[in-house]
CSV table of C-alpha atoms in Angstrom, one decimal:
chain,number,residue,atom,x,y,z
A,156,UNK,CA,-10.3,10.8,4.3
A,157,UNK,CA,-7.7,12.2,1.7
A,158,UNK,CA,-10.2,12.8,-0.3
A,159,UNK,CA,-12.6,14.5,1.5
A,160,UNK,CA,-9.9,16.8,2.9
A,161,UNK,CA,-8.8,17.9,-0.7
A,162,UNK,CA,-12.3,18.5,-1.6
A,163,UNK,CA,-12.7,20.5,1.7
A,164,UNK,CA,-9.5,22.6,-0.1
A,165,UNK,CA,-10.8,23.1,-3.1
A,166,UNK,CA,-14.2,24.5,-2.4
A,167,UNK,CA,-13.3,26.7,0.9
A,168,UNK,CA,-9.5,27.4,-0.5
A,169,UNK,CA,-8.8,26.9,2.9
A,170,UNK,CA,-5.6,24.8,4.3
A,171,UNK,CA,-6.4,21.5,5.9
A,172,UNK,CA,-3.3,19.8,7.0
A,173,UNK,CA,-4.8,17.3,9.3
A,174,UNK,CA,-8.8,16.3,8.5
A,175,UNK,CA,-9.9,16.4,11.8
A,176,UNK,CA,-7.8,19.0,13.7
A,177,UNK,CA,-8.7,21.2,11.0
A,178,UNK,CA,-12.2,21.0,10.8
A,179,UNK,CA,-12.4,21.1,15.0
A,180,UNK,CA,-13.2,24.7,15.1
A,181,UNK,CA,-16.3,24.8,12.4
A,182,UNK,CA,-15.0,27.6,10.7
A,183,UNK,CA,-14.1,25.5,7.9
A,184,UNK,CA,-16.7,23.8,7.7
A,185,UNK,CA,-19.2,26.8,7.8
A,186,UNK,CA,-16.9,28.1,5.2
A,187,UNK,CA,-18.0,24.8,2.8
A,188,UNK,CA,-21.6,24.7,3.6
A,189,UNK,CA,-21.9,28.5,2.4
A,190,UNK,CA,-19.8,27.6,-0.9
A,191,UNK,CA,-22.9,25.3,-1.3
A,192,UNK,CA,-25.5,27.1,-0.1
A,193,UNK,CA,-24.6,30.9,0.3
A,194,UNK,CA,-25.7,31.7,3.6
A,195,UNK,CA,-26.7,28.4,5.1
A,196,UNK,CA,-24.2,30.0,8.1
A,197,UNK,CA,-25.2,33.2,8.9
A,198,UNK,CA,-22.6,34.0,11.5
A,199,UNK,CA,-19.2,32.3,12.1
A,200,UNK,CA,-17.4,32.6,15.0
A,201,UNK,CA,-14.1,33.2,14.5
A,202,UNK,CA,-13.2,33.5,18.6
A,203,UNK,CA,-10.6,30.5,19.5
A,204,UNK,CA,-12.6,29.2,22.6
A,205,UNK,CA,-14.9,26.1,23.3
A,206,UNK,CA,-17.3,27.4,22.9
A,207,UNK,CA,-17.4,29.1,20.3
A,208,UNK,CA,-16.0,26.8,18.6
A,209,UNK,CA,-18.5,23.7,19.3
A,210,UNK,CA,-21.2,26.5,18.4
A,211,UNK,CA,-20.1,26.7,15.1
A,212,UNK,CA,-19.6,22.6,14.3
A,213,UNK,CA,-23.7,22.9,15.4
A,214,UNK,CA,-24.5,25.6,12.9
A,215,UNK,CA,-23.0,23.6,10.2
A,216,UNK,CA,-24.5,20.1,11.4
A,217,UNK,CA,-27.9,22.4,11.2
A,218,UNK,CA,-27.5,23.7,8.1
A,219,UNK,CA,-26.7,19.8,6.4
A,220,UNK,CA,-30.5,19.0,7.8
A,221,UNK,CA,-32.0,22.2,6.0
A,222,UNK,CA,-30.0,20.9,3.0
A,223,UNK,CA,-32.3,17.8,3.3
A,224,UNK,CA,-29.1,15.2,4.8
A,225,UNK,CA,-30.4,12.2,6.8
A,226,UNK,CA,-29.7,12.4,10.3
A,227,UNK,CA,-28.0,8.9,9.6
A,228,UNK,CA,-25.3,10.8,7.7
A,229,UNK,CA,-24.7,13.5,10.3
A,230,UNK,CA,-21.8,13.2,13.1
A,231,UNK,CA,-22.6,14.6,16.8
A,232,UNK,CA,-20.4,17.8,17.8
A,233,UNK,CA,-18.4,15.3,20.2
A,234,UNK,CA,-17.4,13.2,17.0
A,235,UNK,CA,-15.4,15.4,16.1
A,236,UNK,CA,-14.3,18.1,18.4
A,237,UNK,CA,-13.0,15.7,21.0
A,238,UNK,CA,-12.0,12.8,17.3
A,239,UNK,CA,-14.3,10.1,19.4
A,240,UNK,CA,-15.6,9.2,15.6
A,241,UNK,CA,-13.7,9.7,12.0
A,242,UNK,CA,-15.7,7.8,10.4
A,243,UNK,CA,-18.9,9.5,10.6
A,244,UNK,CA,-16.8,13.1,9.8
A,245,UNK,CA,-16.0,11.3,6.6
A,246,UNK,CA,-18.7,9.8,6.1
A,247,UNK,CA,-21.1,13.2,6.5
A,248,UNK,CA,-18.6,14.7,4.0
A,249,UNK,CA,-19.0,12.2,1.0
A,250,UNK,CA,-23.1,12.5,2.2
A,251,UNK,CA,-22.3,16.7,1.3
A,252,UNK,CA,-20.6,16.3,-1.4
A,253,UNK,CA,-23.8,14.2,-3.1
A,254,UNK,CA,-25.7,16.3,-2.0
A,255,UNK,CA,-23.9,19.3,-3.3
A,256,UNK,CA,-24.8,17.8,-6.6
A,257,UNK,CA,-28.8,18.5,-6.7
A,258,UNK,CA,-28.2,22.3,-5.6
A,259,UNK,CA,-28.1,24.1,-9.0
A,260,UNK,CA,-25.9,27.0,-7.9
A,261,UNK,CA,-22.9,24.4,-6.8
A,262,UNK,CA,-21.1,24.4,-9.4
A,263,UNK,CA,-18.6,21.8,-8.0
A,264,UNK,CA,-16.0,20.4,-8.3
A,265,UNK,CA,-18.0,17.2,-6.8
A,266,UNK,CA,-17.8,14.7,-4.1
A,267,UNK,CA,-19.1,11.0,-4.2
A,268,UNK,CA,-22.2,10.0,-6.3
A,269,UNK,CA,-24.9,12.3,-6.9
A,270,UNK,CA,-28.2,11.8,-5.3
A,271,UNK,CA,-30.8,10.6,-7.0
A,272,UNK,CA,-33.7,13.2,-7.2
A,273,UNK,CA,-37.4,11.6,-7.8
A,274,UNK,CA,-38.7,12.8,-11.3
A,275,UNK,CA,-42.5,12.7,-11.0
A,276,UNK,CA,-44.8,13.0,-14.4
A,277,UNK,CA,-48.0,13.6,-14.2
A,278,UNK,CA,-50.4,12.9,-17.2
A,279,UNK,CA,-54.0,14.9,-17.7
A,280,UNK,CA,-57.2,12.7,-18.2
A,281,UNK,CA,-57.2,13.8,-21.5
A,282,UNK,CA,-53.4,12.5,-22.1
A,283,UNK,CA,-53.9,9.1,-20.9
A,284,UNK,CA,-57.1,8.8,-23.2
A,285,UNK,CA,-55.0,10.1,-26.4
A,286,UNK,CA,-52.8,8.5,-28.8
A,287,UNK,CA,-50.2,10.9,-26.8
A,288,UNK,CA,-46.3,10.1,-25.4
A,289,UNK,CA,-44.2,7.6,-26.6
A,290,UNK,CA,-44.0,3.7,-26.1
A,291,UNK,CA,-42.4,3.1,-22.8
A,292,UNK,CA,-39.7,-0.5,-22.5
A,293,UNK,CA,-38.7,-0.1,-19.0
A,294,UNK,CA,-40.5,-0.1,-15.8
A,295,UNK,CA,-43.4,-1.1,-14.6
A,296,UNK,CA,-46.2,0.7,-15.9
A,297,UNK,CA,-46.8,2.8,-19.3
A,298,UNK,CA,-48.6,3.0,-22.6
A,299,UNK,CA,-48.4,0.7,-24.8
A,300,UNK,CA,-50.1,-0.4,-28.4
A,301,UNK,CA,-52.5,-3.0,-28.0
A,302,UNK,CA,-54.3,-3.2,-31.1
A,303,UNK,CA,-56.1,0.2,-32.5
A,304,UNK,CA,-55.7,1.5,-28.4
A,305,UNK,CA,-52.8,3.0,-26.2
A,306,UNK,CA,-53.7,1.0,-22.7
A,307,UNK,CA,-52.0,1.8,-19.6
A,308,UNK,CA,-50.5,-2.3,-18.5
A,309,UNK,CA,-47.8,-3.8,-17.3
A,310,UNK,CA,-44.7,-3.1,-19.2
A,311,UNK,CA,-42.0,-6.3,-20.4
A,312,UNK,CA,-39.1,-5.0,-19.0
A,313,UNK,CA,-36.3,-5.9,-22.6
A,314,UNK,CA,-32.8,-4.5,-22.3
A,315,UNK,CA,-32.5,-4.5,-25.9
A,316,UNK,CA,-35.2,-1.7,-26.2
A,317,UNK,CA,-34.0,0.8,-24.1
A,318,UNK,CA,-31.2,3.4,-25.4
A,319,UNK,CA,-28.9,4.1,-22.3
A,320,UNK,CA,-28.3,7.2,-21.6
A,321,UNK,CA,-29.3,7.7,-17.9
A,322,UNK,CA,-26.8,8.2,-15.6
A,323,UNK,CA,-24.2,10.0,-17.8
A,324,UNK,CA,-24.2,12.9,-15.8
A,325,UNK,CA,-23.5,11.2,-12.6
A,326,UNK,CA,-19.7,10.8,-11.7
A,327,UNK,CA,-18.9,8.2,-9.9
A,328,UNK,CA,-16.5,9.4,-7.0
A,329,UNK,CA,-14.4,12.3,-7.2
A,330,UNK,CA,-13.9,14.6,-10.1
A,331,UNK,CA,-10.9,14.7,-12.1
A,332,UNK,CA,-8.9,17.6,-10.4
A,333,UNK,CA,-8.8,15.9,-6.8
A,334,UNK,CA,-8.2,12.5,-8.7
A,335,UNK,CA,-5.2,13.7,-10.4
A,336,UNK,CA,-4.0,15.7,-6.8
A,337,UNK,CA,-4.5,12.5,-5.2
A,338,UNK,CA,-2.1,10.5,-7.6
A,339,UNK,CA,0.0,12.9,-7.6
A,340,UNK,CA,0.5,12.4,-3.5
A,341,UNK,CA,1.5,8.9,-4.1
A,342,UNK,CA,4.9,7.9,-2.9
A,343,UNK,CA,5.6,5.4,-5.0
A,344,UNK,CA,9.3,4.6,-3.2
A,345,UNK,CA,7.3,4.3,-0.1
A,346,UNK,CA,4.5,1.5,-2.1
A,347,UNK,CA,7.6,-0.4,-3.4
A,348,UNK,CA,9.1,-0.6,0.2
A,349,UNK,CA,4.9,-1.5,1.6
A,350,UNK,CA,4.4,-4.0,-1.1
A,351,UNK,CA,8.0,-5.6,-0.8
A,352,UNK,CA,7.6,-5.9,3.0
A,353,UNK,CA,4.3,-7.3,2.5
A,354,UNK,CA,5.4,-10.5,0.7
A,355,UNK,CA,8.2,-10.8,3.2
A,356,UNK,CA,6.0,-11.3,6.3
A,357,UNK,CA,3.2,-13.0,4.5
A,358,UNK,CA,5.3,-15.1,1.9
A,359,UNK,CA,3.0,-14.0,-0.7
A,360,UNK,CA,3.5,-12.7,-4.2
A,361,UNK,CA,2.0,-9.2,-4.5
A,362,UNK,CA,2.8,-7.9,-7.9
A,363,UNK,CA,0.5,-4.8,-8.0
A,364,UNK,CA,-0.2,-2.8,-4.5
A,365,UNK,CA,-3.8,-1.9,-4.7
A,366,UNK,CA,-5.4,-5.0,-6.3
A,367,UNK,CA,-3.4,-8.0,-4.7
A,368,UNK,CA,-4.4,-6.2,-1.6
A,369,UNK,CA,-8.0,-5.7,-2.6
A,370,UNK,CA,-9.1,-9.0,-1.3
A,371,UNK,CA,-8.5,-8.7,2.1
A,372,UNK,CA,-6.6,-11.8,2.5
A,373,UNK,CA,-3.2,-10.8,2.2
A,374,UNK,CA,-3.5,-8.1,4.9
A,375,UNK,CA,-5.2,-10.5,7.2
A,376,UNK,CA,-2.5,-13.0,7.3
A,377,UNK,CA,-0.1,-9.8,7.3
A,378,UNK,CA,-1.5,-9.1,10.7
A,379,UNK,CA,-1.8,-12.7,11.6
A,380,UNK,CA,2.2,-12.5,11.6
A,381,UNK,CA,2.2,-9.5,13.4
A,382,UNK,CA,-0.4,-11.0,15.8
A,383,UNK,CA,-1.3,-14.5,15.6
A,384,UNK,CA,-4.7,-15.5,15.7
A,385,UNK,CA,-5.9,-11.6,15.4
A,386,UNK,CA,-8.3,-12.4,12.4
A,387,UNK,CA,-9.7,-16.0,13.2
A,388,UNK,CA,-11.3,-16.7,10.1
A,389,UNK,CA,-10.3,-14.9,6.3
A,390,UNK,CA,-12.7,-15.5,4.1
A,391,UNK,CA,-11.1,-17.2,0.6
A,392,UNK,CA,-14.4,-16.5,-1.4
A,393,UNK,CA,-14.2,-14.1,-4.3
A,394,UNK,CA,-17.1,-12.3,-3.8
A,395,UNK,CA,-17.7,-8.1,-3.4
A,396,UNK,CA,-19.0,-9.1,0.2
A,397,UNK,CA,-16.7,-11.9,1.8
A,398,UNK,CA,-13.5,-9.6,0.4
A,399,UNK,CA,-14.8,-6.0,2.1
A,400,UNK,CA,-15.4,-8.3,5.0
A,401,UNK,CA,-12.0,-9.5,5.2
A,402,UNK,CA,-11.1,-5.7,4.9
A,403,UNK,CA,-13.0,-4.4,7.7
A,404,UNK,CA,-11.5,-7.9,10.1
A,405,UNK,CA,-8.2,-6.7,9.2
A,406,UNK,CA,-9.1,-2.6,10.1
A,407,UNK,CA,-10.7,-4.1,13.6
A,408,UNK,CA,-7.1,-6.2,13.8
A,409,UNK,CA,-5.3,-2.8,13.2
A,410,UNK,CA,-7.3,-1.3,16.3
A,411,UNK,CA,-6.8,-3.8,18.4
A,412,UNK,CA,-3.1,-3.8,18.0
A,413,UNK,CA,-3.0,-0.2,18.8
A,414,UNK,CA,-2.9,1.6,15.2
A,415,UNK,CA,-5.0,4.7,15.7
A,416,UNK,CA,-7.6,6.1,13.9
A,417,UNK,CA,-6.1,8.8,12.0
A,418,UNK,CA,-4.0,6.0,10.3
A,419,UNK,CA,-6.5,3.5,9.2
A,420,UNK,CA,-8.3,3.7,5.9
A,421,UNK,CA,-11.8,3.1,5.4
A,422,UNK,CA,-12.6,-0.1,3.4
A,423,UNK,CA,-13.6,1.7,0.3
A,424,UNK,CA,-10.2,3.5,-0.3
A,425,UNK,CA,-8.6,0.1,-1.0
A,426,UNK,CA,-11.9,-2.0,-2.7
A,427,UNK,CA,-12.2,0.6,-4.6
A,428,UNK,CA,-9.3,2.1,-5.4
A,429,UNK,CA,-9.7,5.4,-3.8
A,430,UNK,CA,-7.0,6.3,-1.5
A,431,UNK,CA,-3.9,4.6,-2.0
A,432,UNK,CA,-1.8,6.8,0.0
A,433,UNK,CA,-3.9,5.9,2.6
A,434,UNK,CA,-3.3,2.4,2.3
A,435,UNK,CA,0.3,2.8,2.2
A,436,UNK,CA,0.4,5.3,5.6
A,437,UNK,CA,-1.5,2.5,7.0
A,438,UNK,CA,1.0,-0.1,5.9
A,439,UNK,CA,3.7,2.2,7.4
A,440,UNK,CA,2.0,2.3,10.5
A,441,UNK,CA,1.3,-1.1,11.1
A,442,UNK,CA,4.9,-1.7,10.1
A,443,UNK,CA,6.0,1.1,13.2
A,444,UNK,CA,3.5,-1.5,15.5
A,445,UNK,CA,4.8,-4.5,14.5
A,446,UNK,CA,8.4,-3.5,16.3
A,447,UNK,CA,6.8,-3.0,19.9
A,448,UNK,CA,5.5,-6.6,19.6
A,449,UNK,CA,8.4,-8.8,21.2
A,450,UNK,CA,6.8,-12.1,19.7
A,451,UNK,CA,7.4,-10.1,16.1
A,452,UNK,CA,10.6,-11.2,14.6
A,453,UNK,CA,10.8,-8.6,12.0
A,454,UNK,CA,11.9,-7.5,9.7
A,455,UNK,CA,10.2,-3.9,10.7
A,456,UNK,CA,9.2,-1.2,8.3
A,457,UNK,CA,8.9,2.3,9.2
A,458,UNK,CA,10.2,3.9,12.8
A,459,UNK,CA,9.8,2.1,15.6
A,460,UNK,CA,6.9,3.2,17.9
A,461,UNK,CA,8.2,5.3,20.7
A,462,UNK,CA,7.4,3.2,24.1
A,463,UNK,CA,6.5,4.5,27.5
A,464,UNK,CA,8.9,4.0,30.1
A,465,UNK,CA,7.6,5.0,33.9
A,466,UNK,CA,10.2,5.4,36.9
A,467,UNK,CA,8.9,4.8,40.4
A,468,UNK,CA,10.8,5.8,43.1
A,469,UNK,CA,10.3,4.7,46.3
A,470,UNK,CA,9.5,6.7,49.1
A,471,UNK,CA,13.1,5.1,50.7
A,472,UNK,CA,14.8,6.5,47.7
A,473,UNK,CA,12.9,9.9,47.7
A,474,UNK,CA,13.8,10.9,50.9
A,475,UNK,CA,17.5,9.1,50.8
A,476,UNK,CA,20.3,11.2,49.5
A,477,UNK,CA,19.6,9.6,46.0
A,478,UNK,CA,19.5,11.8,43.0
A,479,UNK,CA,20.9,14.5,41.6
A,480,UNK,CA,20.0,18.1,43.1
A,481,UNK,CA,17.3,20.2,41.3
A,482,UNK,CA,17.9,24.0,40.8
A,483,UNK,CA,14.8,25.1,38.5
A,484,UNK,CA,11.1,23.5,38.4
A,485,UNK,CA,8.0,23.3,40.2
A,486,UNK,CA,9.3,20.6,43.1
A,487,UNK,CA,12.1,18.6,43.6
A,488,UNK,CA,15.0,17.9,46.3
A,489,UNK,CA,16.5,21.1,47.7
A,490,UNK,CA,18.9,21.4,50.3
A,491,UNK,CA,18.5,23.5,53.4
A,492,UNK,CA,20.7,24.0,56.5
A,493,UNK,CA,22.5,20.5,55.4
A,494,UNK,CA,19.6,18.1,55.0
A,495,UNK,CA,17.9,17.4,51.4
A,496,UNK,CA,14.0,17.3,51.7
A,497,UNK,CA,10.9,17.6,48.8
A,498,UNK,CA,10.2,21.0,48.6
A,499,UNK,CA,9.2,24.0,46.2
A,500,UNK,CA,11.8,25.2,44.5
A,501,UNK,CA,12.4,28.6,43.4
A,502,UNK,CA,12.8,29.7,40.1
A,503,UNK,CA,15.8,32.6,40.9
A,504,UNK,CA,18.6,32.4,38.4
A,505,UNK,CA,21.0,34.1,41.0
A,506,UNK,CA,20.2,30.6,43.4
A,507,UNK,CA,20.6,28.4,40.1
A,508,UNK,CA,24.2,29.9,40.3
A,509,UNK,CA,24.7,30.0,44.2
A,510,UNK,CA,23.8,26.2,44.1
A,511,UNK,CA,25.8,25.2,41.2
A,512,UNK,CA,28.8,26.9,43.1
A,513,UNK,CA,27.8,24.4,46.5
A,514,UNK,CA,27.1,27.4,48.1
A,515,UNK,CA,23.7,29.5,49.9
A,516,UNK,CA,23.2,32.7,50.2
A,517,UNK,CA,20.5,33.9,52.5
């Protein structure tokens, strides 16, 4: 999410504070599509209403389909004016930001990995029949010698033939600019205090943030402390998979214990090494959670989560003598001719005084 939000920056030179409050109006994001494509937005409503406002996150979401994005990669205008999905806001920018990469006028800086665009070759009659192209050593069909002819068969696929240089182009992630902005963000006081709390609750050594975390299994018996029995079953395999999986138990752990959305990470900013401030405001948060949890011994990191506390009166006590009187506000207990009743009060500064001097004027 860090990511995408700087990108967002870059390209619109636009302030995002918060990722999704800040792309709720669609101005922004009209603003980044036309960086792209010039123009993709036509109009962009600038009015602070509803309406106007949802209008616009539809105009972008339109213009990603005439860009050629799946609808799989798109968000509904629900997802994020009313934040009911994150993860599909982030994910449709990281599916922008590769495609970005195929439109020849974006000049970047770039998001994610670029899209692979399909390269079709056609060959004449007369090519095909020629001694013409060169011998192929990858793929499936080609040319290749077979005595005094060039035949078109099956070609043996030999690493050892083929000089590598596809791909160099493509940049895997983001470019160096947001990379180094990113870095740059990281607290590393507050990752000391993360990682150090970390092997306190879970009683195991972490002597590097990002990679003893990467397989998942610390975190899941971090939470398990917090929570027993929150992730059921951590998966002590060393394998890409079983780790992310482990990941994604301990994000649906976070959830469940009541860490919101804004301050999870998504599994790839910790597998792969993308977002580490992320991971640490995560750690921070679930370390603010773990205080509310009575069972939770501590010791806490982070402020404690703020708790709500209701009063009920009962209707004994509400129209009792009990309380204190109430000079300004919508309702509350006023006094009239002697007797104390729920009423309207009125918001007149020259009462506020008469009453605070235990006297009426009328």
């Amino acid at each position: 999410m860090e990511q995408a939000r700087l990108w967002i920056e870059l390209i619109t030179e636009e302030k995002v504070p918060e990722f999704m409050s800040g792309l709720k109006s669609g101005v922004v994001l009209c603003k980044l599509i036309n960086k792209i494509k010039p123009k993709a937005v036509k109009k962009i409503n600038t009015m602070s209403a509803p309406f106007k406002e949802r209008e616009n996150i539809e105009k972008y979401l339109k213009a990603c389909k005439k860009l050629g994005m799946k609808e799989t990669d798109l968000f509904t205008t629900m997802d994020l004016y009313e934040s009911k999905n994150i993860v599909s806001v982030i994910d449709n920018i990281y599916a922008l930001g590769a495609r970005a990469r195929t439109i020849e006028t974006f000049t970047g800086p770039h998001l994610g990995v670029k899209h692979s665009i399909e390269n079709k070759r056609e060959w004449s009659e007369e090519q095909l029949r020629a001694n013409w192209g060169t011998k192929m050593t990858l793929g499936s069909y080609g040319i290749m010698d077979e005595g005094p002819k060039n035949s078109l068969d099956k070609i043996v696929k030999d690493p050892t033939k083929v000089n590598n240089t596809e791909g160099k182009d493509i940049q895997e992630g983001l470019d160096k600019d947001i990379q180094a902005r990113l870095a740059a963000k990281i607290d590393h006081v507050k990752m000391e205090q993360a990682r150090v709390w970390i092997e306190i609750i879970t009683g195991e050594e972490l002597p590097e943030f990002m990679s003893g975390l990467k397989s998942g299994v610390v975190l899941c018996k971090l939470i398990n402390q917090i929570q027993p029995q929150t992730v059921k079953k951590i998966n002590k395999m060393s394998t890409p998979f079983k780790e992310r999986e482990n990941i994604e138990q301990y994000l649906k752990g976070c959830r469940k214990l009541g860490v919101k959305e804004v301050d999870l990470f998504v599994t790839r900013d910790l597998y792969e090494c993308k977002n580490t401030v992320a991971v640490i405001d995560n750690i921070f948060s679930i370390g603010a959670i773990a205080s509310t949890f009575e069972s939770f011994k501590g010791p806490h990191l982070g402020v404690k989560h703020s708790i709500e506390q209701k009063k009920e009166w009962s209707e004994q006590q509400l129209r009792s003598n009990w309380g204190t009187k109430q000079t300004l506000g919508s309702y509350g207990i006023t006094e009239s001719g002697g007797q104390k009743r729920m009423g309207k009060i009125i918001k007149d500064p020259q009462r506020f005084k008469e009453a605070q001097c235990g006297g009426s004027k009328n």
